[in-house]
Short mmCIF file of C-alpha atoms and ligand atoms in Angstrom, two decimals:
data_model
loop_
_atom_site.label_atom_id
_atom_site.label_comp_id
_atom_site.label_asym_id
_atom_site.label_seq_id
_atom_site.Cartn_x
_atom_site.Cartn_y
_atom_site.Cartn_z
CA MET A 1 98.19 81.36 119.76
CA ALA A 2 100.30 84.24 121.02
CA THR A 3 101.90 85.11 124.33
CA THR A 4 101.35 88.43 126.15
CA HIS A 5 103.19 90.14 128.96
CA PRO A 6 101.58 91.24 132.24
CA ASP A 7 103.33 94.64 132.04
CA THR A 8 101.41 95.45 128.91
CA ALA A 9 98.00 95.22 130.53
CA GLY A 10 96.13 98.37 129.64
CA SER A 11 97.90 98.91 126.31
CA SER A 12 95.85 98.54 123.18
CA GLN A 13 97.73 95.37 122.20
CA THR A 14 96.17 92.04 123.11
CA ALA A 15 96.88 88.57 121.81
CA GLY A 16 94.39 87.02 119.46
CA GLY A 17 92.52 89.11 116.93
CA PRO A 18 93.28 92.37 115.19
CA THR A 19 93.82 95.41 117.39
CA MET A 20 92.88 99.06 117.04
CA ALA A 21 95.90 101.31 116.66
CA LYS A 22 96.18 105.06 117.09
CA GLY A 23 98.52 107.17 115.03
CA TRP A 24 99.01 110.33 113.01
CA GLY A 25 98.84 110.39 109.24
CA THR A 26 97.67 112.43 106.31
CA ASP A 27 94.90 112.12 103.72
CA ALA A 28 96.53 114.07 100.89
CA ALA A 29 99.79 115.75 99.82
CA ASP A 30 98.46 119.18 100.77
CA GLN A 31 96.89 118.18 104.08
CA PRO A 32 98.50 118.28 107.54
CA LEU A 33 98.90 115.09 109.55
CA ARG A 34 96.02 114.37 111.94
CA PRO A 35 95.11 111.69 114.50
CA MET A 36 93.84 108.47 112.90
CA GLU A 37 92.67 105.08 114.11
CA PHE A 38 93.06 101.88 112.11
CA GLU A 39 93.34 98.13 112.56
CA ARG A 40 96.63 96.27 113.03
CA ARG A 41 96.53 92.65 111.90
CA ALA A 42 96.22 89.72 114.29
CA LEU A 43 99.57 88.13 115.04
CA ARG A 44 100.75 85.56 112.53
CA PRO A 45 102.90 82.73 113.94
CA ASN A 46 106.14 84.58 113.03
CA ASP A 47 104.97 88.05 114.08
CA VAL A 48 106.08 90.29 116.91
CA ALA A 49 103.79 92.96 118.40
CA ILE A 50 105.59 96.06 119.61
CA LYS A 51 104.42 98.93 121.78
CA ILE A 52 106.18 101.91 120.19
CA THR A 53 108.02 104.19 122.60
CA TYR A 54 110.02 106.38 120.18
CA ALA A 55 109.77 107.14 116.47
CA GLY A 56 112.27 109.20 114.49
CA ILE A 57 111.25 111.60 111.73
CA CYS A 58 113.12 110.97 108.47
CA HIS A 59 113.02 113.32 105.50
CA SER A 60 111.65 110.32 103.54
CA ASP A 61 108.54 110.48 105.76
CA LEU A 62 108.01 114.05 104.61
CA HIS A 63 108.70 113.16 100.94
CA THR A 64 106.08 110.41 101.19
CA ALA A 65 103.47 112.49 103.05
CA ARG A 66 103.81 115.22 100.39
CA ASN A 67 103.95 112.69 97.51
CA ASP A 68 107.28 114.09 96.31
CA TRP A 69 108.15 110.74 94.72
CA GLY A 70 104.63 109.95 93.44
CA GLY A 71 102.99 106.69 94.47
CA THR A 72 101.84 107.65 97.95
CA LEU A 73 98.70 105.72 98.88
CA TYR A 74 96.52 107.85 101.15
CA PRO A 75 95.82 107.85 103.98
CA VAL A 76 99.46 107.32 104.85
CA ILE A 77 100.99 107.04 108.31
CA PRO A 78 104.78 107.45 107.98
CA GLY A 79 107.55 106.48 110.40
CA HIS A 80 110.37 103.98 109.80
CA GLU A 81 112.69 104.66 112.70
CA ILE A 82 110.99 102.74 115.46
CA VAL A 83 111.93 101.65 118.97
CA GLY A 84 109.62 99.88 121.38
CA THR A 85 108.88 97.00 123.71
CA VAL A 86 107.70 93.56 122.63
CA THR A 87 104.19 92.99 123.97
CA ALA A 88 103.29 89.72 122.26
CA ILE A 89 104.88 87.11 120.00
CA GLY A 90 103.52 84.52 117.61
CA ASN A 91 104.10 80.90 118.55
CA GLU A 92 106.94 80.38 116.05
CA VAL A 93 108.98 83.35 117.24
CA THR A 94 112.22 82.37 118.96
CA ARG A 95 114.49 85.42 118.50
CA HIS A 96 112.45 87.85 120.56
CA ARG A 97 110.75 87.69 123.91
CA VAL A 98 107.94 89.67 125.48
CA GLY A 99 109.48 92.62 127.32
CA ASP A 100 112.51 92.97 124.99
CA THR A 101 113.51 96.42 123.76
CA VAL A 102 113.56 96.18 119.98
CA ALA A 103 113.82 98.32 116.86
CA VAL A 104 112.31 98.34 113.38
CA GLY A 105 113.53 100.26 110.35
CA CYS A 106 112.36 100.73 106.78
CA MET A 107 111.31 97.13 106.03
CA VAL A 108 108.83 94.79 107.73
CA ASP A 109 108.86 91.77 105.38
CA SER A 110 110.33 90.24 102.21
CA CYS A 111 110.17 86.88 100.40
CA MET A 112 113.08 85.52 102.48
CA GLU A 113 113.81 82.99 99.72
CA CYS A 114 115.56 84.82 96.87
CA ASP A 115 119.31 85.25 96.55
CA GLN A 116 119.17 88.81 97.90
CA CYS A 117 117.17 87.88 101.00
CA LEU A 118 119.35 84.85 101.66
CA GLU A 119 122.46 87.03 101.45
CA GLY A 120 121.06 89.53 103.94
CA TRP A 121 120.10 92.16 101.36
CA GLU A 122 116.34 92.00 101.96
CA VAL A 123 116.09 95.59 100.69
CA PHE A 124 116.70 94.20 97.19
CA CYS A 125 114.30 91.25 97.53
CA ARG A 126 113.51 89.98 94.01
CA GLU A 127 109.83 90.13 94.97
CA ARG A 128 110.23 93.59 96.52
CA CYS A 129 110.56 94.02 100.23
CA THR A 130 107.54 95.23 102.15
CA GLN A 131 108.28 98.68 103.44
CA THR A 132 107.21 99.84 106.86
CA TYR A 133 104.63 102.21 105.41
CA ASN A 134 102.90 102.81 102.09
CA SER A 135 103.54 99.24 100.95
CA PRO A 136 101.13 96.33 100.39
CA ASP A 137 101.33 93.54 102.96
CA ARG A 138 102.51 90.33 101.22
CA GLN A 139 99.56 88.27 102.45
CA SER A 140 96.57 90.56 102.93
CA GLY A 141 97.42 93.35 100.49
CA GLU A 142 96.61 95.91 103.20
CA ILE A 143 98.78 99.01 103.01
CA THR A 144 101.35 99.13 105.80
CA MET A 145 101.17 101.93 108.35
CA GLY A 146 104.39 103.17 109.95
CA GLY A 147 105.77 104.19 113.27
CA TYR A 148 103.84 107.35 114.13
CA THR A 149 101.55 104.98 116.00
CA ASP A 150 101.12 103.42 119.41
CA HIS A 151 101.92 99.86 118.28
CA ILE A 152 103.01 97.84 115.26
CA VAL A 153 103.05 94.20 114.16
CA VAL A 154 106.19 93.04 112.31
CA ARG A 155 107.60 89.75 111.01
CA ASP A 156 110.24 88.60 113.51
CA HIS A 157 113.20 88.64 111.07
CA PHE A 158 112.72 92.38 110.54
CA VAL A 159 112.84 93.20 114.25
CA CYS A 160 116.32 94.14 115.50
CA LYS A 161 117.54 93.92 119.07
CA VAL A 162 118.47 97.12 120.88
CA PRO A 163 121.74 96.13 122.58
CA ALA A 164 121.61 95.98 126.39
CA GLY A 165 122.72 99.20 128.02
CA MET A 166 121.84 101.49 125.10
CA ASP A 167 119.78 104.62 125.77
CA ALA A 168 116.66 103.47 123.90
CA SER A 169 115.32 107.03 123.67
CA LYS A 170 118.02 107.91 121.12
CA VAL A 171 118.19 104.70 119.13
CA ALA A 172 115.30 105.23 116.68
CA PRO A 173 117.17 107.40 114.13
CA LEU A 174 119.81 104.70 113.78
CA LEU A 175 117.21 102.52 112.07
CA CYS A 176 117.23 104.66 108.93
CA ALA A 177 119.71 107.55 109.19
CA GLY A 178 122.18 105.23 110.92
CA ILE A 179 122.04 102.24 108.58
CA THR A 180 121.81 104.35 105.41
CA THR A 181 125.12 105.98 106.24
CA TYR A 182 126.80 102.97 107.90
CA SER A 183 126.16 100.67 104.93
CA PRO A 184 128.01 102.66 102.21
CA LEU A 185 130.91 103.33 104.59
CA ARG A 186 131.27 99.59 105.11
CA GLN A 187 130.73 98.73 101.43
CA TYR A 188 133.52 101.05 100.37
CA LYS A 189 135.79 100.21 103.29
CA VAL A 190 136.01 103.66 104.80
CA GLY A 191 138.53 103.48 107.62
CA GLY A 192 141.81 104.80 108.96
CA GLY A 193 143.40 107.13 106.45
CA THR A 194 140.27 107.65 104.33
CA LYS A 195 139.76 111.30 103.45
CA MET A 196 136.00 111.50 103.55
CA ALA A 197 133.44 114.26 103.08
CA VAL A 198 129.77 114.34 103.98
CA VAL A 199 127.49 116.64 101.99
CA GLY A 200 124.40 117.94 103.86
CA LEU A 201 124.38 118.15 107.62
CA GLY A 202 120.93 116.78 108.44
CA GLY A 203 119.67 113.55 109.95
CA LEU A 204 121.69 111.29 107.63
CA GLY A 205 124.66 113.62 107.31
CA HIS A 206 125.30 114.00 111.02
CA MET A 207 125.28 110.21 111.42
CA GLY A 208 127.65 109.95 108.44
CA VAL A 209 130.09 112.25 110.23
CA LYS A 210 129.88 110.35 113.53
CA LEU A 211 130.18 106.92 111.91
CA GLY A 212 133.00 107.98 109.59
CA VAL A 213 134.97 109.38 112.52
CA ALA A 214 134.31 106.21 114.54
CA MET A 215 135.68 104.12 111.66
CA GLY A 216 138.87 106.18 111.67
CA ALA A 217 138.29 108.43 108.65
CA ASP A 218 139.32 112.06 108.47
CA VAL A 219 135.90 113.67 107.88
CA THR A 220 135.10 117.06 106.36
CA MET A 221 131.56 118.44 106.38
CA ILE A 222 130.24 120.16 103.26
CA THR A 223 127.26 122.33 104.09
CA THR A 224 125.12 125.14 102.69
CA THR A 225 124.59 126.50 106.20
CA PRO A 226 127.59 128.43 107.58
CA SER A 227 126.26 128.26 111.15
CA LYS A 228 126.59 124.45 111.09
CA GLY A 229 130.38 124.65 110.78
CA GLN A 230 130.96 124.65 114.51
CA ASP A 231 128.48 121.77 114.95
CA ALA A 232 130.39 119.75 112.37
CA ARG A 233 133.53 120.06 114.46
CA GLU A 234 131.64 119.05 117.59
CA LEU A 235 130.39 115.97 115.74
CA GLY A 236 134.00 115.04 115.04
CA ALA A 237 134.68 116.57 111.61
CA SER A 238 138.20 117.97 111.24
CA ASP A 239 137.07 120.67 108.80
CA PHE A 240 134.07 122.09 106.96
CA ILE A 241 133.45 123.64 103.56
CA ILE A 242 130.62 126.03 102.68
CA SER A 243 129.43 124.64 99.34
CA THR A 244 128.04 127.97 98.14
CA ASP A 245 131.50 129.54 98.44
CA ALA A 246 133.14 128.93 95.05
CA GLU A 247 136.60 129.75 96.37
CA GLN A 248 136.35 127.17 99.18
CA MET A 249 135.11 124.55 96.72
CA ARG A 250 137.92 125.32 94.27
CA ALA A 251 140.53 125.07 97.01
CA ALA A 252 139.24 121.59 97.97
CA ALA A 253 139.60 120.09 94.46
CA THR A 254 140.78 116.42 94.46
CA ARG A 255 140.92 116.37 98.28
CA PHE A 256 138.68 113.38 99.08
CA ASP A 257 138.68 109.62 98.61
CA PHE A 258 135.02 109.24 99.43
CA ILE A 259 132.03 111.59 99.49
CA LEU A 260 128.68 110.70 101.06
CA ASN A 261 126.05 112.93 99.47
CA THR A 262 122.83 113.27 101.51
CA ILE A 263 121.23 116.28 99.74
CA PRO A 264 117.48 115.49 99.72
CA VAL A 265 116.63 117.09 96.37
CA SER A 266 117.80 116.93 92.76
CA HIS A 267 121.01 118.93 92.29
CA GLU A 268 124.08 119.45 90.10
CA ILE A 269 126.93 117.12 91.11
CA ASP A 270 129.80 118.42 88.95
CA GLY A 271 130.99 120.74 91.72
CA TYR A 272 131.17 117.86 94.19
CA LEU A 273 132.81 115.46 91.71
CA ASN A 274 135.70 117.89 91.40
CA LEU A 275 136.45 117.33 95.07
CA LEU A 276 137.27 113.64 94.50
CA GLY A 277 140.87 112.57 94.10
CA ARG A 278 142.18 109.61 92.11
CA ALA A 279 139.73 106.69 92.06
CA GLY A 280 137.54 108.61 94.47
CA ARG A 281 133.89 107.69 94.82
CA MET A 282 130.77 109.68 95.58
CA VAL A 283 127.80 107.77 96.96
CA ILE A 284 124.43 109.48 96.60
CA VAL A 285 121.89 108.49 99.24
CA GLY A 286 119.62 111.53 99.36
CA ALA A 287 118.20 112.48 95.99
CA LEU A 288 115.79 109.87 94.64
CA THR A 289 114.28 111.97 91.87
CA PRO A 290 115.74 112.63 88.37
CA MET A 291 119.06 114.44 88.58
CA PRO A 292 120.62 116.80 86.03
CA GLY A 293 123.45 115.31 84.01
CA PHE A 294 127.09 115.69 84.88
CA THR A 295 130.19 116.16 82.77
CA GLY A 296 131.77 112.87 81.70
CA PHE A 297 135.20 114.42 81.92
CA ASN A 298 134.66 114.87 85.65
CA ILE A 299 134.57 111.12 86.26
CA ILE A 300 136.91 109.99 83.47
CA TRP A 301 139.70 112.29 84.57
CA TRP A 302 140.94 111.08 87.98
CA ASN A 303 139.15 107.70 87.50
CA ARG A 304 136.22 108.78 89.68
CA ALA A 305 132.99 106.89 90.31
CA VAL A 306 129.44 107.87 91.24
CA GLY A 307 127.14 105.38 92.93
CA GLY A 308 124.18 105.05 95.22
CA SER A 309 123.18 103.10 98.30
CA ALA A 310 119.81 102.05 99.72
CA ILE A 311 119.43 101.66 103.49
CA GLY A 312 121.07 98.27 104.25
CA GLY A 313 120.02 94.71 105.01
CA ILE A 314 118.77 93.40 108.33
CA PRO A 315 122.02 91.62 109.40
CA GLU A 316 123.95 94.82 108.65
CA THR A 317 121.38 96.87 110.57
CA GLN A 318 121.96 94.71 113.64
CA GLU A 319 125.72 95.01 113.10
CA MET A 320 125.33 98.81 112.96
CA LEU A 321 123.34 98.83 116.23
CA ASP A 322 126.00 96.70 117.91
CA PHE A 323 128.73 98.99 116.53
CA CYS A 324 126.95 102.09 117.88
CA ALA A 325 126.47 100.42 121.27
CA ALA A 326 130.15 99.44 121.45
CA LYS A 327 131.36 102.90 120.39
CA ASP A 328 128.71 104.83 122.32
CA ILE A 329 127.40 106.52 119.17
CA TYR A 330 123.99 108.19 119.24
CA PRO A 331 122.24 110.67 117.00
CA ASP A 332 121.69 114.21 118.28
CA VAL A 333 117.96 114.33 118.86
CA GLU A 334 115.21 116.81 119.66
CA PHE A 335 112.27 115.13 121.32
CA ILE A 336 108.79 116.21 120.31
CA GLN A 337 105.25 115.27 121.16
CA MET A 338 103.16 113.59 118.46
CA ASN A 339 100.93 116.64 118.06
CA GLN A 340 103.97 118.74 117.08
CA ILE A 341 104.53 116.68 113.94
CA ASN A 342 103.28 119.28 111.43
CA GLU A 343 105.51 121.95 112.92
CA ALA A 344 108.42 119.48 112.86
CA TYR A 345 107.86 118.88 109.12
CA GLU A 346 107.96 122.61 108.42
CA ARG A 347 111.18 122.94 110.41
CA LEU A 348 112.70 119.97 108.56
CA LEU A 349 112.00 121.74 105.27
CA LYS A 350 113.79 124.83 106.59
CA ASN A 351 116.87 122.81 107.71
CA ASP A 352 115.93 123.76 111.26
CA VAL A 353 116.62 120.52 113.16
CA ARG A 354 119.80 119.52 114.96
CA TYR A 355 119.75 116.79 113.88
CA ARG A 356 116.81 114.41 114.19
CA PHE A 357 113.32 114.84 115.60
CA VAL A 358 112.19 111.91 117.71
CA ILE A 359 108.58 111.52 118.79
CA ASP A 360 108.36 110.52 122.46
CA MET A 361 105.20 108.45 122.58
CA ALA A 362 105.05 108.68 126.39
CA LYS A 363 104.15 112.35 125.94
CA GLY A 364 100.87 111.27 124.36
CA LEU A 365 99.51 110.61 120.91
P1 NAP Q 1 117.48 116.27 106.34
O1 NAP Q 1 117.57 115.99 107.80
O2 NAP Q 1 116.47 117.24 105.85
O3 NAP Q 1 118.95 116.73 105.87
C1 NAP Q 1 119.27 117.06 104.56
C2 NAP Q 1 120.38 118.10 104.58
O4 NAP Q 1 120.76 118.36 103.21
C3 NAP Q 1 119.96 119.45 105.13
O5 NAP Q 1 120.11 119.53 106.53
C4 NAP Q 1 120.89 120.40 104.42
O6 NAP Q 1 122.17 120.39 105.07
C5 NAP Q 1 121.10 119.76 103.06
N1 NAP Q 1 120.22 120.33 102.05
C6 NAP Q 1 118.87 120.48 102.10
N2 NAP Q 1 118.40 121.03 100.99
C7 NAP Q 1 119.49 121.25 100.20
C8 NAP Q 1 119.66 121.82 98.90
N3 NAP Q 1 118.62 122.27 98.21
N4 NAP Q 1 120.94 121.90 98.42
C9 NAP Q 1 122.00 121.48 99.12
N5 NAP Q 1 121.89 120.93 100.37
C10 NAP Q 1 120.65 120.83 100.88
O7 NAP Q 1 117.19 114.93 105.53
P2 NAP Q 1 117.61 113.43 105.92
O8 NAP Q 1 116.55 112.83 106.77
O9 NAP Q 1 119.01 113.41 106.31
O10 NAP Q 1 117.43 112.73 104.48
C11 NAP Q 1 118.26 113.11 103.41
C12 NAP Q 1 117.74 112.45 102.14
O11 NAP Q 1 118.05 111.06 102.18
C13 NAP Q 1 116.23 112.53 101.93
O12 NAP Q 1 115.97 112.81 100.58
C14 NAP Q 1 115.75 111.14 102.27
O13 NAP Q 1 114.56 110.81 101.60
C15 NAP Q 1 116.91 110.33 101.76
N6 NAP Q 1 117.04 108.99 102.35
C16 NAP Q 1 117.56 108.00 101.56
C17 NAP Q 1 117.76 106.74 102.07
C18 NAP Q 1 118.38 105.66 101.23
O14 NAP Q 1 118.11 104.48 101.47
N7 NAP Q 1 119.25 106.00 100.30
C19 NAP Q 1 117.40 106.46 103.39
C20 NAP Q 1 116.93 107.51 104.18
C21 NAP Q 1 116.75 108.76 103.64
P3 NAP Q 1 123.11 121.68 105.14
O15 NAP Q 1 122.33 122.71 105.90
O16 NAP Q 1 124.30 121.18 105.86
O17 NAP Q 1 123.42 122.09 103.71
ZN1 ZN Q 2 114.35 107.18 106.43
#
């Protein structure tokens, strides 16, 4: 049994059996996204059904659609920055109510029993977390379909609350770009006095700047795009460095305690390592593919470290949303209509977005 809300009459979501969903996805790496219809599962007792109102466009969506990482199961419907309204709940759900404004990020399920899940690090579930798209459902084996859709069904634990008073239209990018940058800043205790740099001013990078500034760090933006320098200052950065300018990079040697590297492709890191001071750390969040080697001397001298960070767990995601609500932090967004998705992907590839596309579902699918 599930409960529905009178306000949702007329939406495609009904309690009971499976429902037909509409979305946009692609059939192959070289094909554009197109409208698709598919079935969403019937609510399980611990499921929440959500009418999606906004979906952010992450570069990972594009990597997956184009099979940049291999392993894409077509047809794929991306989207893991999701905001919407609860339309129905399973009879064991207590944390969410019909009518609530909620958010879903990169995960929709995990074993919830292993040490990682129990410690709030569901992303590292020993039995692999179920991702929001391109991932087999733990019970049915069906491949998950993401947020470029009119509605979604998600296990209650993986549904976050959008804090009261937040502008829900701008919250979606926090669910991936926000948590992926918030989590390493918290792990490595970025705060007052930290000299921090963010490499790559895109969806993740611009959130890294805003969050770093909000935590009290002195943030410098490192960009390949000279015209983004002024933007970096408006986002709160105290300075910017053009990474293609060897003189600027040389002058910044040993300047930073912490570097958040969001470059989305494989790249040489020696030049960035040289910017770290004593015991400085660079966290790579962008490049998932094989990277060229780096010079051992560049980490041994100055006691530097290189690490990585994957999104964040669900408790930390809620903490990040609450932090953003309290500090009035939002991504800079450009709203698009679903049928502009292919153009948006091309612009993302050309670094032509300031700084996150968000699909406004009210404009039509
Ligand atoms: P994005 O909006 O496209 O931003 C990436 C930025 O990196 C660009 O705006 C550009 O900034 C810079 N850049 C692009 N190509 C570059 C190149 N060849 N060399 C140097 N800089 C380059 O992407 P995003 O959505 O922020 O995602 C960034 C990466 O993080 C993606 O690969 C995504 O898959 C990954 N990601 C990882 C996680 C995780 O859990 N670790 C989570 C989400 C996303 P400038 O113009 O300022 O140089
Ligand atoms: Zn993402």
